[in-house]
């Protein structure tokens, strides 16, 4: 849905900016699309609905939260399961007005019917203590295959006096993807999005700015199935590494400083009839766009609060609420020196709220509200006529998931979701009307996305 | 001691147990028991014969020996428990799994509501 302000800041010329403007929203959208997979169902003997609200990834139930924190290692005790899965999502994307330029050279300016993504997953346990979730993704819009989200874990659970104490390590390539709640950017609603729709330009760096472009190691603990705490750090991948992963040298975001850190605390309660969590997190990064120390660095300090509530009952009627708020402080010394930002000091806030209702683990309706709001900077937000990063809108989605339940057709081999998603903007890149100075209104980008999403 | 007793519901449970198998069903409501099962147990158990999930199928569990499903990988503790799932054994286990079968692998804290337990047992007794 979005790419980050920092990606614009480092742009050296119009061409690179254009490239980034086109490809980064795509990458960001794809990250949202990843989900857990039928190979987990085969490994555990569980139905999709045990771990996922509505029987389809990625929204996790309390059981799914525990499975993830357990390092994807839980199993039904029978060996010889093959930890491979595949998924594909494709659909029709219609925007209120045709886009100025086609999003890729394989698509048109409106009413694009594309294979948004096809992925293969290595997802399962390697041993009692080691499990992984790794995804490689082909994107039809630009005809590319690249490394997608990856998370490998080593986890140990001790039982002390009837209380479980879990310790885990997670090695992953997208900040926040290791989180078990559907509130942080990587796994929050909308869980699927068009790969060819326009999206707002600005977002905090923690929302997609570094996804798949870093290697992170974090250590976490989950105590008494209530208290979650995590500490981690990230390193950037070199342009050569990005190239070999299919992500492209041009997508190099710069070199992360060695003090890059992530912390996370949350309280979680699974009351069976319902569940909730409350948490906070922080991400601090210094990014040197030159990659070799010859320039200053851009500094980002993201601080977030998040919460979720699920009414689960007998699972016939499920209601969920998710909320997150991220506050970013920017110290854009490098961008300002290079003329890509007018001011070194900026801030950017992002609010996401959504509520969903699912009937019979089959019919779903979700309404989400998103708001991005920050300080103006004509150089940094060059696409905006008034130099403002502000965007806001609504996402309404209705979907149908016929399988994924006990006794379903194809269980545990196949799953399917068919959905209709409507995104309406009341503000886009700074304004409601004429946001780009070329006469475009925010509502011109309103998008209808009709999709079919399946996994094996 | 199981939580039910700590909560002072001992007379109710004792009465239920004293009334014995057949009559105890009559006191529980099978439909309400199905709802309790859906909320508390169904993510790990099916009542379909031969359908094991995280936990073994609970089809016709009443009266059967513990760990008697040959297709399911039980914990050693459950295999060696020597239990038979009579109503009072089931009540004790569902109320406090970790105390009734120490070292077992059912990750469930226990159902402490006596009325729900009675309904749940009526539902389980009806699965055969």
Coordinates of C-alpha atoms in Angstrom, one line a residue:
Chain A
X1 CA 0.0 0.0 0.0
X2 CA 2.8 2.4 0.7
X3 CA 6.4 3.1 0.4
X4 CA 8.5 5.1 2.8
X5 CA 9.6 8.6 3.0
X6 CA 13.2 7.6 3.3
X7 CA 13.1 5.8 0.0
X8 CA 12.3 9.1 -1.6
X9 CA 14.9 10.9 0.4
X10 CA 17.7 8.8 -1.0
X11 CA 16.5 9.1 -4.6
X12 CA 19.3 10.5 -6.7
X13 CA 17.3 11.6 -9.7
X14 CA 13.9 11.6 -11.3
X15 CA 14.4 8.3 -12.9
X16 CA 15.3 6.5 -9.7
X17 CA 12.5 8.2 -7.9
X18 CA 10.0 7.1 -10.5
X19 CA 11.3 3.6 -10.3
X20 CA 11.0 3.6 -6.5
X21 CA 7.6 5.1 -6.7
X22 CA 6.5 2.3 -8.9
X23 CA 8.2 -0.7 -7.4
X24 CA 8.1 0.0 -3.7
X25 CA 4.4 0.2 -3.3
X26 CA 4.3 -3.2 -5.0
X27 CA 6.8 -4.7 -2.7
X28 CA 5.0 -3.2 0.3
X29 CA 1.7 -4.6 -0.9
X30 CA 3.2 -8.1 -1.4
X31 CA 4.5 -8.2 2.1
X32 CA 0.9 -8.0 3.4
X33 CA -0.1 -10.9 1.3
X34 CA 2.0 -13.5 3.0
X35 CA 0.1 -15.9 5.1
X36 CA 0.5 -19.2 6.9
X37 CA 0.0 -22.2 5.0
X38 CA -1.5 -25.6 4.6
X39 CA 1.8 -27.4 5.3
X40 CA 1.3 -26.2 8.9
X41 CA -2.1 -27.8 8.9
X42 CA -0.6 -31.1 7.6
X43 CA 2.2 -30.9 10.2
X44 CA -0.1 -30.3 13.2
X45 CA -3.2 -32.2 12.2
X46 CA -5.1 -29.0 12.9
X47 CA -7.6 -27.3 10.7
X48 CA -6.9 -23.8 9.3
X49 CA -9.6 -22.4 11.6
X50 CA -7.6 -23.5 14.7
X51 CA -4.9 -20.9 13.9
X52 CA -6.7 -18.4 11.7
X53 CA -9.8 -16.3 12.2
X54 CA -12.1 -17.1 9.3
X55 CA -10.1 -20.2 8.3
X56 CA -7.6 -18.3 6.1
X57 CA -4.3 -16.6 6.9
X58 CA -2.9 -14.4 8.2
X59 CA -5.2 -13.3 11.1
X60 CA -4.2 -15.4 14.1
X61 CA -6.4 -16.9 16.8
X62 CA -4.9 -17.4 20.2
X63 CA -3.9 -20.9 19.2
X64 CA -2.1 -19.5 16.1
X65 CA -0.3 -16.9 18.3
X66 CA 1.0 -19.8 20.4
X67 CA 2.0 -21.9 17.4
X68 CA 4.0 -19.0 16.0
X69 CA 5.7 -18.3 19.3
X70 CA 6.4 -22.0 19.6
X71 CA 8.6 -21.6 16.5
X72 CA 6.2 -23.4 14.1
X73 CA 7.4 -26.7 15.6
X74 CA 4.2 -28.1 17.0
X75 CA 3.2 -31.4 15.3
X76 CA 0.9 -34.3 15.6
X77 CA 3.8 -36.5 16.4
X78 CA 3.8 -38.2 13.1
X79 CA 7.0 -37.8 11.0
X80 CA 7.6 -37.5 7.3
X81 CA 5.5 -34.4 6.6
X82 CA 6.8 -32.4 3.7
X83 CA 7.0 -28.7 4.7
X84 CA 6.1 -27.2 1.4
X85 CA 3.2 -25.0 0.5
X86 CA 2.1 -22.8 -2.4
X87 CA -0.3 -20.0 -2.8
X88 CA -1.6 -17.7 -5.5
X89 CA -3.6 -14.6 -5.5
X90 CA -4.9 -12.8 -8.5
X91 CA -7.6 -10.3 -9.2
X92 CA -9.2 -7.4 -11.0
X93 CA -8.2 -3.9 -10.0
X94 CA -10.3 -0.9 -10.9
X95 CA -9.5 2.6 -9.9
X96 CA -12.1 5.5 -10.0
X97 CA -9.9 7.3 -12.6
X98 CA -7.3 5.6 -14.8
X99 CA -3.8 6.0 -13.5
X100 CA -1.5 8.5 -15.3
X101 CA 0.9 5.8 -16.2
X102 CA 0.5 2.0 -16.3
X103 CA 2.0 0.6 -13.1
X104 CA 4.2 -1.8 -15.0
X105 CA 4.9 -2.4 -18.7
X106 CA 2.8 -5.6 -18.5
X107 CA -0.3 -3.7 -17.4
X108 CA -2.6 -1.0 -18.5
X109 CA -3.7 2.2 -16.8
X110 CA -7.0 0.7 -15.4
X111 CA -9.0 -2.5 -15.0
X112 CA -6.0 -4.7 -14.7
X113 CA -6.5 -8.4 -14.3
X114 CA -3.3 -9.8 -13.0
X115 CA -1.7 -12.6 -11.1
X116 CA -0.7 -10.4 -8.1
X117 CA 1.5 -13.0 -6.6
X118 CA 2.3 -16.7 -6.7
X119 CA 4.4 -18.0 -3.8
X120 CA 6.1 -21.1 -2.7
X121 CA 6.8 -21.7 1.0
X122 CA 9.1 -23.7 3.0
X123 CA 7.0 -23.8 6.2
X124 CA 7.4 -26.3 8.9
X125 CA 9.5 -27.9 11.6
X126 CA 13.0 -29.1 11.1
X127 CA 13.2 -30.6 14.6
X128 CA 11.5 -30.3 18.0
X129 CA 13.2 -26.9 18.5
X130 CA 13.6 -25.5 15.0
X131 CA 11.0 -24.3 12.6
X132 CA 10.8 -21.9 9.6
X133 CA 8.4 -19.9 7.5
X134 CA 10.1 -18.9 4.2
X135 CA 8.5 -17.5 1.1
X136 CA 9.6 -17.0 -2.5
X137 CA 7.3 -14.9 -4.6
X138 CA 6.6 -14.4 -8.3
X139 CA 4.8 -11.2 -9.1
X140 CA 2.8 -11.3 -12.3
X141 CA 2.6 -7.5 -12.8
X142 CA 6.4 -7.2 -13.3
X143 CA 7.2 -10.9 -14.1
X144 CA 9.8 -11.2 -11.4
X145 CA 10.6 -13.9 -8.8
X146 CA 12.2 -12.8 -5.5
X147 CA 12.8 -13.7 -1.9
X148 CA 9.8 -12.7 0.1
X149 CA 9.4 -12.9 3.9
X150 CA 11.5 -15.4 5.8
X151 CA 11.6 -16.3 9.4
X152 CA 13.6 -19.2 10.9
X153 CA 13.3 -19.9 14.6
X154 CA 14.9 -21.9 17.4
X155 CA 12.6 -22.2 20.4
X156 CA 12.7 -24.0 23.8
X157 CA 9.8 -24.2 26.2
X158 CA 10.4 -25.1 29.8
X159 CA 7.6 -26.0 32.3
X160 CA 8.1 -24.6 35.7
X161 CA 5.5 -25.4 38.3
X162 CA 2.8 -25.8 35.6
X163 CA 3.8 -22.5 34.0
X164 CA 5.2 -22.4 30.5
X165 CA 8.3 -20.3 29.9
X166 CA 9.3 -20.1 26.2
X167 CA 12.6 -18.7 24.9
X168 CA 13.1 -18.2 21.2
X169 CA 15.4 -16.8 18.6
X170 CA 14.1 -15.5 15.3
X171 CA 16.2 -14.8 12.2
X172 CA 14.2 -12.9 9.7
X173 CA 14.3 -10.4 6.9
X174 CA 11.5 -7.9 7.5
X175 CA 11.3 -5.9 10.8
X176 CA 8.1 -6.8 12.6
X177 CA 7.2 -9.9 10.6
X178 CA 8.2 -12.0 13.6
X179 CA 5.4 -10.5 15.7
X180 CA 2.5 -12.8 16.6
X181 CA -0.3 -10.1 16.6
X182 CA -2.1 -8.7 13.6
X183 CA -1.5 -5.1 14.6
X184 CA 2.0 -4.3 13.4
X185 CA 2.4 -3.3 9.7
X186 CA 3.6 -6.6 8.2
X187 CA 0.5 -8.6 9.2
X188 CA -2.2 -6.1 9.7
X189 CA -5.4 -5.5 7.7
X190 CA -5.8 -5.4 4.8
X191 CA -4.2 -8.8 4.6
X192 CA -4.2 -8.8 0.8
X193 CA -4.0 -5.9 -1.6
X194 CA -3.8 -5.2 -5.3
X195 CA -0.3 -5.2 -6.6
X196 CA -1.2 -2.6 -9.3
X197 CA -3.2 0.0 -7.3
X198 CA -1.8 3.4 -6.4
X199 CA -0.9 3.9 -2.7
X200 CA 0.1 6.8 -0.5
X201 CA 3.8 7.8 -0.8
X202 CA 4.7 8.2 2.9
X203 CA 4.9 5.7 5.7
X204 CA 7.1 5.3 8.8
X205 CA 10.2 3.3 8.0
X206 CA 8.9 0.4 10.2
X207 CA 6.0 0.1 7.9
X208 CA 7.6 -1.5 4.9
X209 CA 10.7 0.7 4.6
X210 CA 13.2 -2.2 4.9
X211 CA 11.1 -5.3 4.2
X212 CA 13.2 -8.2 2.8
X213 CA 16.2 -5.9 2.6
X214 CA 17.7 -6.6 6.0
X215 CA 18.7 -9.5 8.2
X216 CA 17.5 -9.4 11.8
X217 CA 18.1 -11.5 14.8
X218 CA 15.9 -11.2 17.8
X219 CA 15.5 -13.0 21.1
X220 CA 12.1 -13.3 22.7
X221 CA 10.4 -14.8 25.7
X222 CA 6.8 -15.7 26.3
X223 CA 6.1 -16.3 29.9
X224 CA 3.0 -18.0 31.4
X225 CA 1.3 -17.6 27.9
X226 CA 0.8 -13.9 28.9
X227 CA 3.9 -11.8 28.8
X228 CA 5.8 -11.3 25.6
X229 CA 9.1 -9.4 25.4
X230 CA 11.6 -9.2 22.5
X231 CA 14.8 -7.5 21.7
X232 CA 16.5 -7.5 18.3
X233 CA 18.9 -5.8 15.8
X234 CA 19.2 -5.6 12.1
X235 CA 21.9 -5.4 9.4
X236 CA 21.4 -4.3 5.8
X237 CA 21.9 -6.6 2.9
X238 CA 24.5 -5.5 0.3
X239 CA 23.4 -4.5 -3.2
X240 CA 25.0 -7.7 -4.5
X241 CA 23.0 -9.8 -2.0
X242 CA 19.8 -8.0 -3.0
X243 CA 20.6 -8.7 -6.6
X244 CA 21.0 -12.4 -6.1
X245 CA 17.8 -12.5 -4.1
X246 CA 15.9 -11.1 -7.1
X247 CA 15.2 -7.8 -5.3
X248 CA 17.5 -5.7 -7.5
X249 CA 20.5 -3.6 -6.7
X250 CA 18.5 -0.4 -7.3
X251 CA 16.4 -1.2 -4.3
X252 CA 19.4 -0.9 -1.9
X253 CA 18.1 1.4 0.9
X254 CA 21.6 2.2 2.3
X255 CA 23.6 0.8 5.1
X256 CA 22.0 0.4 8.5
X257 CA 24.0 1.6 11.5
X258 CA 25.2 -1.0 14.0
X259 CA 23.0 0.5 16.7
X260 CA 19.8 -0.4 14.8
X261 CA 17.5 -1.8 17.4
X262 CA 14.0 -3.2 17.9
X263 CA 12.2 -3.8 21.2
X264 CA 8.7 -5.1 21.9
X265 CA 6.6 -5.9 25.0
X266 CA 3.0 -7.1 25.1
X267 CA 0.5 -8.6 27.5
X268 CA -1.7 -11.3 26.0
X269 CA -4.7 -13.2 27.5
X270 CA -6.5 -16.1 25.9
X271 CA -9.8 -16.5 27.7
X272 CA -11.1 -19.1 25.2
X273 CA -14.4 -17.1 24.7
X274 CA -12.3 -14.1 23.9
X275 CA -8.7 -12.9 23.8
X276 CA -6.8 -9.6 23.8
X277 CA -3.4 -8.1 23.8
X278 CA -1.9 -4.7 24.7
X279 CA 1.6 -3.8 23.6
X280 CA 4.3 -1.3 22.8
X281 CA 7.3 -1.4 20.5
X282 CA 10.2 0.7 19.2
X283 CA 12.4 0.7 16.2
X284 CA 15.5 2.8 15.9
X285 CA 17.6 2.9 12.7
X286 CA 20.4 5.0 11.2
X287 CA 20.6 4.6 7.4
X288 CA 23.7 5.7 5.4
X289 CA 22.5 6.1 1.8
X290 CA 26.0 6.0 0.4
X291 CA 26.6 2.6 2.0
X292 CA 30.3 3.4 2.6
X293 CA 30.3 6.0 5.3
X294 CA 31.0 8.8 2.9
X295 CA 27.8 10.6 3.8
X296 CA 25.8 11.4 6.9
X297 CA 23.0 9.1 8.0
X298 CA 19.2 9.5 8.1
X299 CA 18.0 8.6 11.6
X300 CA 14.5 7.2 12.3
X301 CA 13.0 6.7 15.7
X302 CA 9.7 4.8 15.6
X303 CA 7.6 4.3 18.7
X304 CA 4.4 2.3 18.6
X305 CA 1.4 1.2 20.6
X306 CA -1.0 -1.6 19.7
X307 CA -3.9 -3.6 20.9
X308 CA -6.3 -6.2 19.8
X309 CA -9.5 -7.9 21.0
X310 CA -11.2 -11.0 19.7
X311 CA -14.6 -12.3 20.6
X312 CA -14.5 -16.0 19.8
X313 CA -17.4 -17.6 21.6
X314 CA -18.3 -20.9 19.9
X315 CA -16.6 -19.7 16.8
X316 CA -19.9 -19.3 15.0
X317 CA -19.8 -15.5 15.4
X318 CA -16.3 -14.0 15.7
X319 CA -15.7 -10.3 16.1
X320 CA -12.2 -8.7 16.1
X321 CA -10.8 -5.2 16.8
X322 CA -7.2 -4.2 16.0
X323 CA -5.5 -0.9 16.6
X324 CA -2.0 0.4 16.1
X325 CA -0.4 3.8 16.3
X326 CA 3.2 4.6 15.2
X327 CA 5.0 7.9 15.9
X328 CA 8.2 8.5 13.9
X329 CA 10.9 11.1 14.6
X330 CA 13.1 11.7 11.6
X331 CA 16.6 13.2 11.6
X332 CA 17.3 13.3 7.9
X333 CA 20.9 14.6 7.9
X334 CA 21.9 12.7 4.8
X335 CA 18.8 13.5 2.8
X336 CA 18.9 17.2 3.8
X337 CA 22.6 17.4 2.8
X338 CA 21.8 15.8 -0.6
X339 CA 18.9 18.1 -1.2
X340 CA 16.3 15.3 -0.9
X341 CA 14.8 16.9 2.2
X342 CA 14.4 20.6 3.0
X343 CA 14.6 20.0 6.7
X344 CA 16.5 17.4 8.6
X345 CA 13.9 17.2 11.3
X346 CA 10.5 15.7 10.6
X347 CA 7.8 13.5 12.1
X348 CA 5.3 11.1 10.7
X349 CA 2.4 9.4 12.5
X350 CA 0.4 6.5 11.4
X351 CA -2.9 5.2 12.8
X352 CA -4.6 2.0 11.8
X353 CA -7.9 0.7 13.2
X354 CA -10.1 -2.1 12.0
X355 CA -13.1 -4.2 13.0
X356 CA -14.2 -7.5 11.6
X357 CA -17.1 -9.9 11.8
X358 CA -16.9 -13.5 10.7
X359 CA -19.9 -15.8 10.4
X360 CA -19.5 -19.5 10.6
X361 CA -15.8 -19.3 9.8
X362 CA -16.8 -18.6 6.2
X363 CA -18.3 -15.1 5.7
X364 CA -16.2 -12.1 6.6
X365 CA -16.7 -8.4 6.7
X366 CA -13.9 -6.0 7.8
X367 CA -13.8 -2.2 8.0
X368 CA -10.5 -0.5 8.4
X369 CA -9.5 3.2 8.8
X370 CA -5.9 4.4 8.1
X371 CA -4.4 7.8 8.6
X372 CA -0.9 9.0 7.9
X373 CA 0.0 12.5 9.1
X374 CA 3.3 14.4 9.3
X375 CA 5.3 17.5 8.9
X376 CA 5.6 19.1 5.5
X377 CA 8.7 19.0 3.4
X378 CA 8.5 19.9 -0.3
X379 CA 11.7 18.1 -1.3
X380 CA 11.0 14.9 0.7
X381 CA 7.4 14.6 -0.5
X382 CA 7.9 15.9 -4.0
X383 CA 4.9 14.2 -5.4
X384 CA 2.6 16.3 -3.2
X385 CA 1.8 19.8 -4.4
X386 CA 1.8 21.1 -0.8
X387 CA 4.8 19.0 0.3
X388 CA 2.6 17.1 2.8
X389 CA 2.7 13.3 3.5
X390 CA -0.8 13.2 4.8
X391 CA -3.1 10.4 3.6
X392 CA -6.2 8.9 5.0
X393 CA -8.9 6.5 4.0
X394 CA -11.2 3.5 4.6
X395 CA -10.9 -0.1 3.5
X396 CA -14.0 -2.2 3.4
X397 CA -13.7 -5.9 2.6
X398 CA -16.1 -8.7 2.3
X399 CA -14.9 -12.3 1.7
X400 CA -16.0 -15.9 1.5
X401 CA -13.8 -18.8 2.6
X402 CA -15.7 -22.0 1.9
X403 CA -13.0 -24.5 3.2
X404 CA -10.4 -24.6 5.9
X405 CA -12.8 -26.2 8.5
X406 CA -13.1 -29.6 10.1
X407 CA -14.3 -31.9 7.4
X408 CA -13.9 -29.4 4.6
X409 CA -13.4 -30.4 1.1
X410 CA -9.7 -30.7 0.4
X411 CA -8.6 -30.3 4.0
X412 CA -5.7 -30.2 4.8
X413 CA -4.6 -29.8 1.2
X414 CA -6.3 -26.8 -0.2
X415 CA -7.8 -23.5 0.9
X416 CA -9.6 -20.7 -0.9
X417 CA -10.8 -17.2 -0.2
X418 CA -12.8 -15.0 -2.7
X419 CA -13.2 -11.4 -1.8
X420 CA -14.1 -7.9 -2.7
X421 CA -12.1 -5.0 -1.3
X422 CA -12.9 -1.3 -1.6
X423 CA -10.4 1.4 -0.7
X424 CA -11.6 5.0 -0.4
X425 CA -9.2 7.9 0.1
X426 CA -10.3 11.1 1.7
X427 CA -6.8 12.5 1.6
X428 CA -3.9 11.3 -0.6
X429 CA -0.3 12.6 -0.6
X430 CA -1.2 15.8 1.2
X431 CA -4.7 16.9 0.1
X432 CA -8.3 15.9 -0.8
X433 CA -8.3 17.9 -4.0
X434 CA -5.6 18.5 -6.6
X435 CA -3.0 16.8 -4.4
X436 CA -0.3 16.7 -7.1
X437 CA -0.9 20.0 -8.7
X438 CA -2.0 18.3 -11.9
X439 CA -5.6 18.2 -11.0
X440 CA -5.9 14.8 -9.4
X441 CA -8.2 14.3 -6.4
X442 CA -7.7 11.8 -3.6
X443 CA -10.8 10.0 -4.6
X444 CA -9.5 9.3 -8.1
X445 CA -7.4 6.6 -6.5
X446 CA -10.4 4.8 -4.9
X447 CA -9.9 1.2 -5.7
X448 CA -12.1 -1.8 -6.1
X449 CA -10.1 -5.1 -6.0
X450 CA -11.9 -8.4 -6.6
X451 CA -9.6 -11.3 -5.8
X452 CA -9.3 -15.0 -5.6
X453 CA -6.7 -16.3 -3.2
X454 CA -5.8 -19.9 -2.8
X455 CA -3.2 -22.0 -1.1
X456 CA -2.1 -25.6 -1.0
Chain B
X1 CA -7.5 -30.7 44.9
X2 CA -9.2 -29.7 41.9
X3 CA -10.4 -26.1 41.3
X4 CA -14.0 -27.0 41.3
X5 CA -13.7 -28.0 44.9
X6 CA -11.7 -25.0 45.8
X7 CA -14.4 -22.8 44.5
X8 CA -16.9 -24.4 46.9
X9 CA -18.9 -26.2 44.3
X10 CA -18.1 -29.5 46.0
X11 CA -21.7 -30.3 46.9
X12 CA -22.9 -29.9 43.4
X13 CA -20.1 -32.0 41.9
X14 CA -20.5 -34.6 44.6
X15 CA -24.2 -34.8 44.0
X16 CA -23.6 -35.2 40.3
X17 CA -21.1 -37.9 40.8
X18 CA -23.3 -39.8 43.4
X19 CA -26.2 -39.8 41.0
X20 CA -24.0 -41.9 38.8
X21 CA -23.6 -42.2 35.0
X22 CA -27.1 -42.3 33.5
X23 CA -28.6 -39.8 35.8
X24 CA -25.7 -37.4 35.5
X25 CA -26.4 -37.0 31.8
X26 CA -29.9 -35.9 32.6
X27 CA -28.7 -33.0 34.6
X28 CA -26.5 -31.6 31.8
X29 CA -27.8 -30.0 28.6
X30 CA -26.3 -31.6 25.5
X31 CA -26.8 -28.5 23.3
X32 CA -25.2 -26.2 25.9
X33 CA -22.5 -28.8 26.2
X34 CA -21.9 -28.6 22.4
X35 CA -21.3 -24.9 22.8
X36 CA -18.9 -25.4 25.7
X37 CA -17.1 -28.0 23.5
X38 CA -16.9 -25.5 20.6
X39 CA -15.4 -22.8 22.8
X40 CA -13.0 -24.9 25.0
X41 CA -12.1 -28.1 23.2
X42 CA -12.8 -28.1 19.4
X43 CA -9.6 -26.4 18.3
X44 CA -7.8 -29.6 19.5
X45 CA -10.5 -32.3 19.5
X46 CA -13.1 -33.6 17.1
X47 CA -15.9 -35.9 18.1
X48 CA -15.8 -37.6 14.7
X49 CA -14.6 -41.2 15.0
X50 CA -11.0 -41.4 13.8
X51 CA -10.4 -37.7 13.4
X52 CA -7.4 -36.7 15.5
X53 CA -6.3 -33.1 15.7
X54 CA -3.8 -31.8 18.3
X55 CA -5.6 -34.1 20.6
X56 CA -7.2 -37.5 19.9
X57 CA -10.8 -38.0 18.7
X58 CA -13.2 -37.9 21.6
X59 CA -15.8 -40.1 19.9
X60 CA -17.2 -42.5 22.4
X61 CA -14.6 -41.4 25.0
X62 CA -16.9 -42.2 27.9
X63 CA -15.9 -45.5 29.4
X64 CA -12.9 -46.1 27.2
X65 CA -9.4 -46.6 28.6
X66 CA -7.0 -43.6 28.5
X67 CA -4.6 -43.6 25.6
X68 CA -6.4 -46.4 23.7
X69 CA -6.4 -44.8 20.3
X70 CA -3.6 -46.6 18.4
X71 CA -3.3 -43.8 15.7
X72 CA -2.6 -41.1 18.2
X73 CA 0.9 -40.2 19.7
X74 CA 0.0 -39.9 23.4
X75 CA 2.5 -38.7 26.1
X76 CA 4.2 -41.3 28.1
X77 CA 2.3 -39.9 31.1
X78 CA -1.0 -40.6 29.5
X79 CA -0.1 -44.0 28.3
X80 CA 1.0 -45.0 31.8
X81 CA -1.8 -43.3 33.7
X82 CA -3.9 -46.5 33.8
X83 CA -7.0 -44.3 33.8
X84 CA -10.4 -45.3 32.4
X85 CA -12.6 -42.4 31.4
X86 CA -15.5 -42.7 33.7
X87 CA -17.5 -39.6 34.4
X88 CA -15.5 -38.7 37.6
X89 CA -12.1 -39.4 35.9
X90 CA -13.1 -37.2 33.0
X91 CA -14.5 -34.5 35.3
X92 CA -11.2 -34.5 37.3
X93 CA -9.1 -34.4 34.1
X94 CA -11.0 -31.7 32.3
X95 CA -11.1 -29.7 35.5
X96 CA -7.3 -29.9 36.1
X97 CA -5.5 -31.7 33.3
X98 CA -2.0 -31.0 34.6
X99 CA -2.8 -32.3 38.1
X100 CA -4.7 -35.4 37.0
X101 CA -2.1 -36.5 34.5
X102 CA 1.2 -34.8 35.5
X103 CA 3.5 -34.7 32.6
X104 CA 0.7 -35.1 30.1
X105 CA 0.7 -33.0 26.9
X106 CA -2.7 -31.5 26.9
X107 CA -2.0 -27.7 27.0
X108 CA -5.3 -26.7 28.6
X109 CA -5.7 -25.0 31.9
X110 CA -8.9 -26.7 33.0
X111 CA -12.6 -25.8 33.0
X112 CA -13.6 -24.4 36.4
X113 CA -17.3 -23.7 35.8
X114 CA -19.2 -26.7 37.3
X115 CA -22.4 -26.1 35.3
X116 CA -20.4 -26.0 32.0
X117 CA -18.6 -29.2 33.0
X118 CA -21.9 -31.0 33.6
X119 CA -23.2 -29.8 30.2
X120 CA -19.9 -30.8 28.5
X121 CA -20.1 -34.3 30.0
X122 CA -23.6 -34.7 28.8
X123 CA -22.4 -33.7 25.3
X124 CA -19.5 -36.1 25.4
X125 CA -21.7 -38.9 26.7
X126 CA -24.0 -38.4 23.7
X127 CA -21.1 -39.0 21.2
X128 CA -21.2 -42.7 20.4

